[in-house]
Amino acid sequence: LAIWYQWTTRTELPELSKVSVLMRQRNKVENTLRAMQHAGPGTLQVISDFDMTLSRFAHHGKRVPTTHNILDHRLLIDEGCACNMRKLLQIYYPIEIDPSLTSEQKIPLMVEWWTKVHHLLIQQKIQRDMLAQAVQESGVILREGYEVFFDRLAELQVPLLIFSAGVGDILEEVVRQSQVFHPNVHVISNYMDFDANGVLRGFKGPLIHTFNKREGALLLAAPLPELRERPNVLLLGDSLGDLAMADGVARPRNLLTVGFLNDQVEERTESYVEAFDIVLVNDETMEVPNAVLKFIT
Ligand code: TMP
Ligand code: MG
């Protein structure tokens, strides 16, 4: 049986044999894939992070902006605010990805980062009407093959939950402009709160940062009726914190986690291989998630 498993995955999933794909337990991955395939698309849900998971980390040698960084546009914020946001990024991003710190150590610092940035943004009186143009001119780009990924899930009516610590309004605009905001897409994120004149006055709901997605999953994802009764989960993320996105699934049966390792590769490979079932190293494409989807559906 083991030999047959290997043979079928090798021929049907050659994408998993690329050198950029790392797996701690190839057998476990294959068994999970088989079980998901057997159970069918009616039992599947996909939970994905957004920034640097569905969007690319870099393109043509340049970093691709996150949803927060898309706000760095003179239509929305002034040079002083942009400068302050960049300074905060330089301080806190290295902490976010530091493999020598635990999430418990990172959490208060992430709350500090997000709170400071949101406070800066609120002072800028950002106008809702300007967001679309800022997204258009931002250079944001989703991973190669994203159309196949989104379209296939829509076609199969498999819910796609995008769970992001970024800015929900920007995220939605990116997905809309990429022409893949299909009815099966659900978003949990930090949404802007605008006053009657369409001017930013705050953020709605509980703050979501990279390391409190468990709370978000229990509070916000678990109640979504579309996700109930779907015990098989394909999870995509680029941060170890993203693994908690599946914590709201009521009765999980098979969980397959895919981690994009974009940055600080050498320092983080071990922890990523330990934590995710499949690790994709410096891979700017959706090739592997698409191959997995094709296989299990
Ligand atoms: P994600 O949950 O969709 O990946 O979004 C969170 C990312 O946003 C996280 O990796 C850090 C990034 N970020 C910025 O780039 N700039 C900011 O100002 C903040 C607060 C977060
Ligand atoms: Mg991310």
PDB file of C-alpha atoms and ligand atoms in Angstrom:
ATOM      1  CA  LEU A   1       0.000   0.000   0.000  1.00  0.00           C
ATOM      2  CA  ALA A   2       2.795   2.404   0.937  1.00  0.00           C
ATOM      3  CA  ILE A   3       4.481   1.844  -2.398  1.00  0.00           C
ATOM      4  CA  TRP A   4       1.247   2.501  -4.243  1.00  0.00           C
ATOM      5  CA  TYR A   5       0.708   5.743  -2.332  1.00  0.00           C
ATOM      6  CA  GLN A   6       4.134   6.945  -3.319  1.00  0.00           C
ATOM      7  CA  TRP A   7       3.666   5.924  -6.881  1.00  0.00           C
ATOM      8  CA  THR A   8       0.333   7.685  -7.305  1.00  0.00           C
ATOM      9  CA  THR A   9       1.435  10.905  -5.624  1.00  0.00           C
ATOM     10  CA  ARG A  10       4.641  10.919  -7.571  1.00  0.00           C
ATOM     11  CA  THR A  11       2.868  10.664 -10.880  1.00  0.00           C
ATOM     12  CA  GLU A  12      -0.188  12.725 -10.006  1.00  0.00           C
ATOM     13  CA  LEU A  13       1.534  15.317  -7.845  1.00  0.00           C
ATOM     14  CA  PRO A  14       4.970  15.891  -9.391  1.00  0.00           C
ATOM     15  CA  GLU A  15       4.827  19.438  -7.908  1.00  0.00           C
ATOM     16  CA  LEU A  16       5.627  17.950  -4.488  1.00  0.00           C
ATOM     17  CA  SER A  17       8.960  16.678  -5.755  1.00  0.00           C
ATOM     18  CA  LYS A  18      10.378  20.111  -6.520  1.00  0.00           C
ATOM     19  CA  VAL A  19      13.464  21.087  -4.500  1.00  0.00           C
ATOM     20  CA  SER A  20      11.629  24.105  -3.069  1.00  0.00           C
ATOM     21  CA  VAL A  21       9.093  21.784  -1.362  1.00  0.00           C
ATOM     22  CA  LEU A  22       9.987  20.532   2.119  1.00  0.00           C
ATOM     23  CA  MET A  23       7.972  17.976   4.076  1.00  0.00           C
ATOM     24  CA  ARG A  24       8.652  16.598   7.524  1.00  0.00           C
ATOM     25  CA  GLN A  25       6.498  13.542   6.924  1.00  0.00           C
ATOM     26  CA  ARG A  26       5.787  12.868   3.308  1.00  0.00           C
ATOM     27  CA  ASN A  27       3.693   9.834   4.222  1.00  0.00           C
ATOM     28  CA  LYS A  28       1.405  11.856   6.415  1.00  0.00           C
ATOM     29  CA  VAL A  29       0.886  14.376   3.627  1.00  0.00           C
ATOM     30  CA  GLU A  30       0.042  11.621   1.190  1.00  0.00           C
ATOM     31  CA  ASN A  31      -2.386   9.961   3.592  1.00  0.00           C
ATOM     32  CA  THR A  32      -4.117  13.255   4.274  1.00  0.00           C
ATOM     33  CA  LEU A  33      -4.377  13.992   0.553  1.00  0.00           C
ATOM     34  CA  ARG A  34      -5.908  10.570  -0.084  1.00  0.00           C
ATOM     35  CA  ALA A  35      -8.393  10.980   2.759  1.00  0.00           C
ATOM     36  CA  MET A  36      -9.417  14.425   1.495  1.00  0.00           C
ATOM     37  CA  GLN A  37      -9.747  13.138  -2.039  1.00  0.00           C
ATOM     38  CA  HIS A  38     -11.931  10.306  -0.819  1.00  0.00           C
ATOM     39  CA  ALA A  39     -14.174  12.629   1.214  1.00  0.00           C
ATOM     40  CA  GLY A  40     -14.734  14.972  -1.753  1.00  0.00           C
ATOM     41  CA  PRO A  41     -15.024  18.754  -2.193  1.00  0.00           C
ATOM     42  CA  GLY A  42     -18.319  18.908  -0.244  1.00  0.00           C
ATOM     43  CA  THR A  43     -16.349  18.316   2.950  1.00  0.00           C
ATOM     44  CA  LEU A  44     -13.566  20.801   2.215  1.00  0.00           C
ATOM     45  CA  GLN A  45     -12.893  24.351   3.299  1.00  0.00           C
ATOM     46  CA  VAL A  46      -9.830  26.456   2.547  1.00  0.00           C
ATOM     47  CA  ILE A  47      -8.494  28.914   5.097  1.00  0.00           C
ATOM     48  CA  SER A  48      -5.821  31.293   3.890  1.00  0.00           C
ATOM     49  CA  ASP A  49      -3.796  34.194   5.176  1.00  0.00           C
ATOM     50  CA  PHE A  50      -3.569  37.162   2.793  1.00  0.00           C
ATOM     51  CA  ASP A  51      -0.416  39.299   2.971  1.00  0.00           C
ATOM     52  CA  MET A  52       2.591  37.422   1.618  1.00  0.00           C
ATOM     53  CA  THR A  53       0.483  34.247   1.271  1.00  0.00           C
ATOM     54  CA  LEU A  54      -2.109  35.040  -1.401  1.00  0.00           C
ATOM     55  CA  SER A  55      -0.178  38.185  -2.288  1.00  0.00           C
ATOM     56  CA  ARG A  56       3.451  37.803  -3.304  1.00  0.00           C
ATOM     57  CA  PHE A  57       6.383  38.553  -1.084  1.00  0.00           C
ATOM     58  CA  ALA A  58       8.448  40.063  -3.913  1.00  0.00           C
ATOM     59  CA  HIS A  59       8.121  40.663  -7.635  1.00  0.00           C
ATOM     60  CA  HIS A  60      10.933  41.620 -10.041  1.00  0.00           C
ATOM     61  CA  GLY A  61      13.269  42.007  -7.073  1.00  0.00           C
ATOM     62  CA  LYS A  62      10.989  44.458  -5.250  1.00  0.00           C
ATOM     63  CA  ARG A  63       8.955  43.790  -2.103  1.00  0.00           C
ATOM     64  CA  VAL A  64       5.219  43.675  -2.809  1.00  0.00           C
ATOM     65  CA  PRO A  65       3.217  45.944  -0.474  1.00  0.00           C
ATOM     66  CA  THR A  66       1.079  44.460   2.280  1.00  0.00           C
ATOM     67  CA  THR A  67      -2.444  45.837   2.724  1.00  0.00           C
ATOM     68  CA  HIS A  68      -1.121  48.225   5.393  1.00  0.00           C
ATOM     69  CA  ASN A  69       1.676  49.369   3.106  1.00  0.00           C
ATOM     70  CA  ILE A  70      -0.736  50.002   0.229  1.00  0.00           C
ATOM     71  CA  LEU A  71      -2.047  52.849   2.398  1.00  0.00           C
ATOM     72  CA  ASP A  72       1.332  54.530   1.903  1.00  0.00           C
ATOM     73  CA  HIS A  73      -0.033  56.663  -0.958  1.00  0.00           C
ATOM     74  CA  ARG A  74      -0.133  60.478  -0.937  1.00  0.00           C
ATOM     75  CA  LEU A  75      -3.860  60.413  -1.728  1.00  0.00           C
ATOM     76  CA  LEU A  76      -4.397  58.839   1.686  1.00  0.00           C
ATOM     77  CA  ILE A  77      -1.628  59.787   4.110  1.00  0.00           C
ATOM     78  CA  ASP A  78       1.012  62.527   4.268  1.00  0.00           C
ATOM     79  CA  GLU A  79       4.785  62.074   4.103  1.00  0.00           C
ATOM     80  CA  GLY A  80       5.189  62.377   7.877  1.00  0.00           C
ATOM     81  CA  CYS A  81       2.729  59.591   8.576  1.00  0.00           C
ATOM     82  CA  ALA A  82       4.298  57.402   5.891  1.00  0.00           C
ATOM     83  CA  CYS A  83       7.719  57.977   7.428  1.00  0.00           C
ATOM     84  CA  ASN A  84       6.433  57.026  10.887  1.00  0.00           C
ATOM     85  CA  MET A  85       4.780  53.880   9.545  1.00  0.00           C
ATOM     86  CA  ARG A  86       7.998  52.841   7.804  1.00  0.00           C
ATOM     87  CA  LYS A  87       9.964  53.399  11.011  1.00  0.00           C
ATOM     88  CA  LEU A  88       7.533  51.185  12.911  1.00  0.00           C
ATOM     89  CA  LEU A  89       7.830  48.517  10.215  1.00  0.00           C
ATOM     90  CA  GLN A  90      11.615  48.577  10.564  1.00  0.00           C
ATOM     91  CA  ILE A  91      11.324  48.117  14.320  1.00  0.00           C
ATOM     92  CA  TYR A  92       8.528  45.560  14.554  1.00  0.00           C
ATOM     93  CA  TYR A  93       8.726  43.414  11.401  1.00  0.00           C
ATOM     94  CA  PRO A  94      12.086  41.880  12.445  1.00  0.00           C
ATOM     95  CA  ILE A  95      10.451  41.022  15.781  1.00  0.00           C
ATOM     96  CA  GLU A  96       7.452  39.455  14.005  1.00  0.00           C
ATOM     97  CA  ILE A  97       9.687  37.030  12.109  1.00  0.00           C
ATOM     98  CA  ASP A  98      12.388  36.504  14.777  1.00  0.00           C
ATOM     99  CA  PRO A  99      12.722  32.726  15.278  1.00  0.00           C
ATOM    100  CA  SER A 100      14.378  33.173  18.686  1.00  0.00           C
ATOM    101  CA  LEU A 101      11.270  34.747  20.255  1.00  0.00           C
ATOM    102  CA  THR A 102       8.111  32.870  21.268  1.00  0.00           C
ATOM    103  CA  SER A 103       4.648  34.083  20.201  1.00  0.00           C
ATOM    104  CA  GLU A 104       3.955  34.944  23.839  1.00  0.00           C
ATOM    105  CA  GLN A 105       6.930  37.291  23.763  1.00  0.00           C
ATOM    106  CA  LYS A 106       5.850  38.747  20.423  1.00  0.00           C
ATOM    107  CA  ILE A 107       2.166  39.321  21.214  1.00  0.00           C
ATOM    108  CA  PRO A 108       2.429  42.507  23.316  1.00  0.00           C
ATOM    109  CA  LEU A 109       4.808  43.985  20.739  1.00  0.00           C
ATOM    110  CA  MET A 110       2.497  43.134  17.836  1.00  0.00           C
ATOM    111  CA  VAL A 111      -0.426  44.760  19.672  1.00  0.00           C
ATOM    112  CA  GLU A 112       1.805  47.820  20.144  1.00  0.00           C
ATOM    113  CA  TRP A 113       2.716  47.895  16.421  1.00  0.00           C
ATOM    114  CA  TRP A 114      -0.842  47.547  15.107  1.00  0.00           C
ATOM    115  CA  THR A 115      -2.221  50.018  17.667  1.00  0.00           C
ATOM    116  CA  LYS A 116       0.367  52.656  16.793  1.00  0.00           C
ATOM    117  CA  VAL A 117      -0.174  52.235  13.051  1.00  0.00           C
ATOM    118  CA  HIS A 118      -3.959  52.371  13.320  1.00  0.00           C
ATOM    119  CA  HIS A 119      -3.693  55.466  15.490  1.00  0.00           C
ATOM    120  CA  LEU A 120      -1.484  57.157  12.879  1.00  0.00           C
ATOM    121  CA  LEU A 121      -3.933  56.220  10.121  1.00  0.00           C
ATOM    122  CA  ILE A 122      -6.959  57.576  11.994  1.00  0.00           C
ATOM    123  CA  GLN A 123      -5.252  60.977  12.331  1.00  0.00           C
ATOM    124  CA  GLN A 124      -4.974  61.177   8.523  1.00  0.00           C
ATOM    125  CA  LYS A 125      -8.703  61.482   7.823  1.00  0.00           C
ATOM    126  CA  ILE A 126      -8.442  58.898   5.069  1.00  0.00           C
ATOM    127  CA  GLN A 127     -11.291  59.011   2.548  1.00  0.00           C
ATOM    128  CA  ARG A 128     -12.976  55.768   1.603  1.00  0.00           C
ATOM    129  CA  ASP A 129     -13.411  56.934  -2.015  1.00  0.00           C
ATOM    130  CA  MET A 130      -9.643  57.065  -2.508  1.00  0.00           C
ATOM    131  CA  LEU A 131      -8.867  53.462  -1.533  1.00  0.00           C
ATOM    132  CA  ALA A 132      -9.529  51.918  -4.958  1.00  0.00           C
ATOM    133  CA  GLN A 133      -7.105  54.229  -6.731  1.00  0.00           C
ATOM    134  CA  ALA A 134      -4.425  53.629  -4.090  1.00  0.00           C
ATOM    135  CA  VAL A 135      -4.760  49.874  -4.629  1.00  0.00           C
ATOM    136  CA  GLN A 136      -4.612  50.308  -8.409  1.00  0.00           C
ATOM    137  CA  GLU A 137      -1.373  52.276  -8.209  1.00  0.00           C
ATOM    138  CA  SER A 138       0.265  50.214  -5.447  1.00  0.00           C
ATOM    139  CA  GLY A 139       1.944  47.466  -7.464  1.00  0.00           C
ATOM    140  CA  VAL A 140       0.298  44.778  -5.312  1.00  0.00           C
ATOM    141  CA  ILE A 141       0.181  41.440  -7.094  1.00  0.00           C
ATOM    142  CA  LEU A 142      -1.176  38.036  -6.109  1.00  0.00           C
ATOM    143  CA  ARG A 143       0.854  34.848  -6.512  1.00  0.00           C
ATOM    144  CA  GLU A 144       1.218  33.434  -9.993  1.00  0.00           C
ATOM    145  CA  GLY A 145      -1.659  31.039 -10.652  1.00  0.00           C
ATOM    146  CA  TYR A 146      -4.069  32.803  -8.266  1.00  0.00           C
ATOM    147  CA  GLU A 147      -6.834  32.851 -10.915  1.00  0.00           C
ATOM    148  CA  VAL A 148      -6.862  29.038 -11.117  1.00  0.00           C
ATOM    149  CA  PHE A 149      -6.926  28.811  -7.321  1.00  0.00           C
ATOM    150  CA  PHE A 150      -9.841  31.229  -6.777  1.00  0.00           C
ATOM    151  CA  ASP A 151     -11.815  30.105  -9.845  1.00  0.00           C
ATOM    152  CA  ARG A 152     -11.514  26.409  -9.049  1.00  0.00           C
ATOM    153  CA  LEU A 153     -12.724  26.881  -5.470  1.00  0.00           C
ATOM    154  CA  ALA A 154     -15.671  28.969  -6.696  1.00  0.00           C
ATOM    155  CA  GLU A 155     -16.553  26.388  -9.309  1.00  0.00           C
ATOM    156  CA  LEU A 156     -16.563  23.630  -6.663  1.00  0.00           C
ATOM    157  CA  GLN A 157     -18.426  25.884  -4.196  1.00  0.00           C
ATOM    158  CA  VAL A 158     -15.699  25.285  -1.640  1.00  0.00           C
ATOM    159  CA  PRO A 159     -15.651  28.155   0.863  1.00  0.00           C
ATOM    160  CA  LEU A 160     -12.439  30.183   0.936  1.00  0.00           C
ATOM    161  CA  LEU A 161     -11.927  32.010   4.203  1.00  0.00           C
ATOM    162  CA  ILE A 162      -9.306  34.738   3.937  1.00  0.00           C
ATOM    163  CA  PHE A 163      -8.130  35.478   7.441  1.00  0.00           C
ATOM    164  CA  SER A 164      -5.902  38.510   7.587  1.00  0.00           C
ATOM    165  CA  ALA A 165      -4.268  40.757  10.144  1.00  0.00           C
ATOM    166  CA  GLY A 166      -4.079  43.329   7.356  1.00  0.00           C
ATOM    167  CA  VAL A 167      -6.696  45.932   6.442  1.00  0.00           C
ATOM    168  CA  GLY A 168      -9.941  44.323   5.259  1.00  0.00           C
ATOM    169  CA  ASP A 169     -11.128  47.187   3.046  1.00  0.00           C
ATOM    170  CA  ILE A 170      -7.834  47.166   1.125  1.00  0.00           C
ATOM    171  CA  LEU A 171      -7.733  43.374   0.958  1.00  0.00           C
ATOM    172  CA  GLU A 172     -11.243  43.252  -0.537  1.00  0.00           C
ATOM    173  CA  GLU A 173     -10.292  45.883  -3.104  1.00  0.00           C
ATOM    174  CA  VAL A 174      -7.204  43.885  -4.156  1.00  0.00           C
ATOM    175  CA  VAL A 175      -9.276  40.729  -4.580  1.00  0.00           C
ATOM    176  CA  ARG A 176     -11.985  42.666  -6.449  1.00  0.00           C
ATOM    177  CA  GLN A 177      -9.511  44.324  -8.809  1.00  0.00           C
ATOM    178  CA  SER A 178      -7.938  40.921  -9.429  1.00  0.00           C
ATOM    179  CA  GLN A 179     -11.439  39.848 -10.527  1.00  0.00           C
ATOM    180  CA  VAL A 180     -11.638  36.878  -8.183  1.00  0.00           C
ATOM    181  CA  PHE A 181     -14.017  38.101  -5.469  1.00  0.00           C
ATOM    182  CA  HIS A 182     -16.364  35.171  -6.000  1.00  0.00           C
ATOM    183  CA  PRO A 183     -19.402  34.408  -3.776  1.00  0.00           C
ATOM    184  CA  ASN A 184     -17.525  31.617  -1.922  1.00  0.00           C
ATOM    185  CA  VAL A 185     -14.944  34.101  -0.556  1.00  0.00           C
ATOM    186  CA  HIS A 186     -15.286  35.188   3.084  1.00  0.00           C
ATOM    187  CA  VAL A 187     -12.971  37.674   4.755  1.00  0.00           C
ATOM    188  CA  ILE A 188     -12.024  38.141   8.388  1.00  0.00           C
ATOM    189  CA  SER A 189      -9.746  41.122   8.898  1.00  0.00           C
ATOM    190  CA  ASN A 190      -9.358  44.582  10.423  1.00  0.00           C
ATOM    191  CA  TYR A 191     -12.051  46.716   8.808  1.00  0.00           C
ATOM    192  CA  MET A 192     -12.004  50.479   8.722  1.00  0.00           C
ATOM    193  CA  ASP A 193     -14.853  52.402  10.298  1.00  0.00           C
ATOM    194  CA  PHE A 194     -15.878  55.468   8.279  1.00  0.00           C
ATOM    195  CA  ASP A 195     -18.106  58.322   9.395  1.00  0.00           C
ATOM    196  CA  ALA A 196     -21.137  59.549   7.423  1.00  0.00           C
ATOM    197  CA  ASN A 197     -18.824  61.569   5.145  1.00  0.00           C
ATOM    198  CA  GLY A 198     -16.699  58.533   4.306  1.00  0.00           C
ATOM    199  CA  VAL A 199     -13.784  59.663   6.486  1.00  0.00           C
ATOM    200  CA  LEU A 200     -11.854  57.128   8.582  1.00  0.00           C
ATOM    201  CA  ARG A 201     -12.672  57.431  12.277  1.00  0.00           C
ATOM    202  CA  GLY A 202     -11.482  54.086  13.653  1.00  0.00           C
ATOM    203  CA  PHE A 203     -11.312  50.339  13.148  1.00  0.00           C
ATOM    204  CA  LYS A 204     -14.168  47.927  13.755  1.00  0.00           C
ATOM    205  CA  GLY A 205     -14.199  44.902  16.014  1.00  0.00           C
ATOM    206  CA  PRO A 206     -11.384  43.235  17.899  1.00  0.00           C
ATOM    207  CA  LEU A 207      -7.863  43.917  16.625  1.00  0.00           C
ATOM    208  CA  ILE A 208      -6.358  41.052  14.628  1.00  0.00           C
ATOM    209  CA  HIS A 209      -2.565  40.794  14.552  1.00  0.00           C
ATOM    210  CA  THR A 210      -0.324  37.962  13.388  1.00  0.00           C
ATOM    211  CA  PHE A 211      -0.344  36.069  16.675  1.00  0.00           C
ATOM    212  CA  ASN A 212      -3.935  36.226  17.887  1.00  0.00           C
ATOM    213  CA  LYS A 213      -5.620  34.444  14.993  1.00  0.00           C
ATOM    214  CA  ARG A 214      -6.802  31.726  17.393  1.00  0.00           C
ATOM    215  CA  GLU A 215      -9.085  34.199  19.179  1.00  0.00           C
ATOM    216  CA  GLY A 216     -10.295  35.483  15.808  1.00  0.00           C
ATOM    217  CA  ALA A 217     -10.953  31.943  14.632  1.00  0.00           C
ATOM    218  CA  LEU A 218     -13.040  31.076  17.675  1.00  0.00           C
ATOM    219  CA  LEU A 219     -14.904  34.356  17.787  1.00  0.00           C
ATOM    220  CA  LEU A 220     -15.357  35.203  14.102  1.00  0.00           C
ATOM    221  CA  ALA A 221     -14.757  32.128  11.913  1.00  0.00           C
ATOM    222  CA  ALA A 222     -16.468  29.426  13.999  1.00  0.00           C
ATOM    223  CA  PRO A 223     -19.930  31.047  13.738  1.00  0.00           C
ATOM    224  CA  LEU A 224     -19.860  31.212   9.896  1.00  0.00           C
ATOM    225  CA  PRO A 225     -22.527  28.712   8.732  1.00  0.00           C
ATOM    226  CA  GLU A 226     -20.731  28.087   5.408  1.00  0.00           C
ATOM    227  CA  LEU A 227     -17.784  26.568   7.252  1.00  0.00           C
ATOM    228  CA  ARG A 228     -19.685  24.264   9.568  1.00  0.00           C
ATOM    229  CA  GLU A 229     -19.947  20.615   8.557  1.00  0.00           C
ATOM    230  CA  ARG A 230     -16.776  20.912   6.489  1.00  0.00           C
ATOM    231  CA  PRO A 231     -14.218  18.969   8.529  1.00  0.00           C
ATOM    232  CA  ASN A 232     -11.414  18.885   5.947  1.00  0.00           C
ATOM    233  CA  VAL A 233      -9.200  21.937   5.876  1.00  0.00           C
ATOM    234  CA  LEU A 234      -6.501  23.159   3.550  1.00  0.00           C
ATOM    235  CA  LEU A 235      -4.672  25.959   5.354  1.00  0.00           C
ATOM    236  CA  LEU A 236      -2.234  28.391   3.735  1.00  0.00           C
ATOM    237  CA  GLY A 237      -0.034  30.859   5.576  1.00  0.00           C
ATOM    238  CA  ASP A 238       3.349  32.521   5.736  1.00  0.00           C
ATOM    239  CA  SER A 239       3.633  32.976   9.497  1.00  0.00           C
ATOM    240  CA  LEU A 240       3.662  30.406  12.286  1.00  0.00           C
ATOM    241  CA  GLY A 241       0.792  32.429  13.757  1.00  0.00           C
ATOM    242  CA  ASP A 242      -1.318  31.508  10.727  1.00  0.00           C
ATOM    243  CA  LEU A 243      -1.569  27.897  11.916  1.00  0.00           C
ATOM    244  CA  ALA A 244      -4.095  29.034  14.528  1.00  0.00           C
ATOM    245  CA  MET A 245      -6.530  30.058  11.774  1.00  0.00           C
ATOM    246  CA  ALA A 246      -7.994  26.538  11.832  1.00  0.00           C
ATOM    247  CA  ASP A 247      -8.666  26.586  15.577  1.00  0.00           C
ATOM    248  CA  GLY A 248     -12.317  27.533  15.008  1.00  0.00           C
ATOM    249  CA  VAL A 249     -13.132  24.433  12.945  1.00  0.00           C
ATOM    250  CA  ALA A 250     -15.700  22.513  14.970  1.00  0.00           C
ATOM    251  CA  ARG A 251     -14.813  18.880  14.280  1.00  0.00           C
ATOM    252  CA  PRO A 252     -11.663  18.836  12.168  1.00  0.00           C
ATOM    253  CA  ARG A 253     -10.997  15.538  10.420  1.00  0.00           C
ATOM    254  CA  ASN A 254      -8.109  16.141   8.028  1.00  0.00           C
ATOM    255  CA  LEU A 255      -5.954  19.242   8.162  1.00  0.00           C
ATOM    256  CA  LEU A 256      -3.253  19.956   5.588  1.00  0.00           C
ATOM    257  CA  THR A 257      -1.109  23.001   6.283  1.00  0.00           C
ATOM    258  CA  VAL A 258       1.033  24.742   3.681  1.00  0.00           C
ATOM    259  CA  GLY A 259       3.557  27.393   4.744  1.00  0.00           C
ATOM    260  CA  PHE A 260       5.245  29.871   2.437  1.00  0.00           C
ATOM    261  CA  LEU A 261       8.746  30.551   3.734  1.00  0.00           C
ATOM    262  CA  ASN A 262       9.527  33.896   2.135  1.00  0.00           C
ATOM    263  CA  ASP A 263      12.115  35.574   4.296  1.00  0.00           C
ATOM    264  CA  GLN A 264      14.976  34.648   6.655  1.00  0.00           C
ATOM    265  CA  VAL A 265      14.903  31.247   5.052  1.00  0.00           C
ATOM    266  CA  GLU A 266      17.957  29.702   6.666  1.00  0.00           C
ATOM    267  CA  GLU A 267      17.066  30.790  10.181  1.00  0.00           C
ATOM    268  CA  ARG A 268      13.458  29.646   9.927  1.00  0.00           C
ATOM    269  CA  THR A 269      13.503  26.463   7.842  1.00  0.00           C
ATOM    270  CA  GLU A 270      13.636  24.146  10.843  1.00  0.00           C
ATOM    271  CA  SER A 271      10.741  25.745  12.697  1.00  0.00           C
ATOM    272  CA  TYR A 272       8.617  25.873   9.514  1.00  0.00           C
ATOM    273  CA  VAL A 273       9.241  22.233   8.628  1.00  0.00           C
ATOM    274  CA  GLU A 274       8.383  21.337  12.206  1.00  0.00           C
ATOM    275  CA  ALA A 275       5.133  23.316  12.129  1.00  0.00           C
ATOM    276  CA  PHE A 276       3.693  23.050   8.581  1.00  0.00           C
ATOM    277  CA  ASP A 277       3.006  19.824   6.670  1.00  0.00           C
ATOM    278  CA  ILE A 278       4.323  21.332   3.431  1.00  0.00           C
ATOM    279  CA  VAL A 279       6.836  24.187   3.324  1.00  0.00           C
ATOM    280  CA  LEU A 280       7.371  26.165   0.111  1.00  0.00           C
ATOM    281  CA  VAL A 281      10.707  27.931   0.050  1.00  0.00           C
ATOM    282  CA  ASN A 282      10.954  31.165  -1.960  1.00  0.00           C
ATOM    283  CA  ASP A 283       8.048  30.084  -4.125  1.00  0.00           C
ATOM    284  CA  GLU A 284       6.045  33.021  -5.519  1.00  0.00           C
ATOM    285  CA  THR A 285       3.453  30.785  -7.167  1.00  0.00           C
ATOM    286  CA  MET A 286       0.250  28.930  -6.312  1.00  0.00           C
ATOM    287  CA  GLU A 287       1.547  25.902  -8.174  1.00  0.00           C
ATOM    288  CA  VAL A 288       1.564  23.555  -5.165  1.00  0.00           C
ATOM    289  CA  PRO A 289      -1.778  24.659  -3.660  1.00  0.00           C
ATOM    290  CA  ASN A 290      -3.306  24.346  -7.154  1.00  0.00           C
ATOM    291  CA  ALA A 291      -1.856  20.858  -7.609  1.00  0.00           C
ATOM    292  CA  VAL A 292      -3.153  19.830  -4.179  1.00  0.00           C
ATOM    293  CA  LEU A 293      -6.614  21.147  -5.043  1.00  0.00           C
ATOM    294  CA  LYS A 294      -6.604  19.366  -8.353  1.00  0.00           C
ATOM    295  CA  PHE A 295      -5.613  16.140  -6.649  1.00  0.00           C
ATOM    296  CA  ILE A 296      -8.154  16.219  -3.840  1.00  0.00           C
ATOM    297  CA  THR A 297     -11.074  17.406  -5.953  1.00  0.00           C
TER     298      THR A 297
HETATM  299  P1  TMP B   1      -1.660  38.993   7.109  1.00  0.00           P
HETATM  300  O1  TMP B   1      -2.267  38.403   8.347  1.00  0.00           O
HETATM  301  O2  TMP B   1      -2.651  39.137   5.975  1.00  0.00           O
HETATM  302  O3  TMP B   1      -0.413  38.318   6.668  1.00  0.00           O
HETATM  303  O4  TMP B   1      -1.258  40.533   7.454  1.00  0.00           O
HETATM  304  C1  TMP B   1      -0.323  40.851   8.421  1.00  0.00           C
HETATM  305  C2  TMP B   1       0.954  41.354   7.868  1.00  0.00           C
HETATM  306  O5  TMP B   1       0.936  42.777   7.741  1.00  0.00           O
HETATM  307  C3  TMP B   1       2.102  41.041   8.796  1.00  0.00           C
HETATM  308  O6  TMP B   1       2.963  40.097   8.235  1.00  0.00           O
HETATM  309  C4  TMP B   1       2.803  42.357   9.014  1.00  0.00           C
HETATM  310  C5  TMP B   1       2.221  43.277   8.000  1.00  0.00           C
HETATM  311  N1  TMP B   1       2.150  44.681   8.438  1.00  0.00           N
HETATM  312  C6  TMP B   1       2.728  45.639   7.611  1.00  0.00           C
HETATM  313  O7  TMP B   1       3.298  45.316   6.574  1.00  0.00           O
HETATM  314  N2  TMP B   1       2.666  46.946   7.984  1.00  0.00           N
HETATM  315  C7  TMP B   1       2.051  47.367   9.125  1.00  0.00           C
HETATM  316  O8  TMP B   1       2.020  48.570   9.418  1.00  0.00           O
HETATM  317  C8  TMP B   1       1.449  46.356   9.970  1.00  0.00           C
HETATM  318  C9  TMP B   1       0.783  46.757  11.238  1.00  0.00           C
HETATM  319  C10 TMP B   1       1.513  45.032   9.576  1.00  0.00           C
HETATM  320 MG    MG B   2       0.894  36.911   6.016  1.00  0.00          MG
END
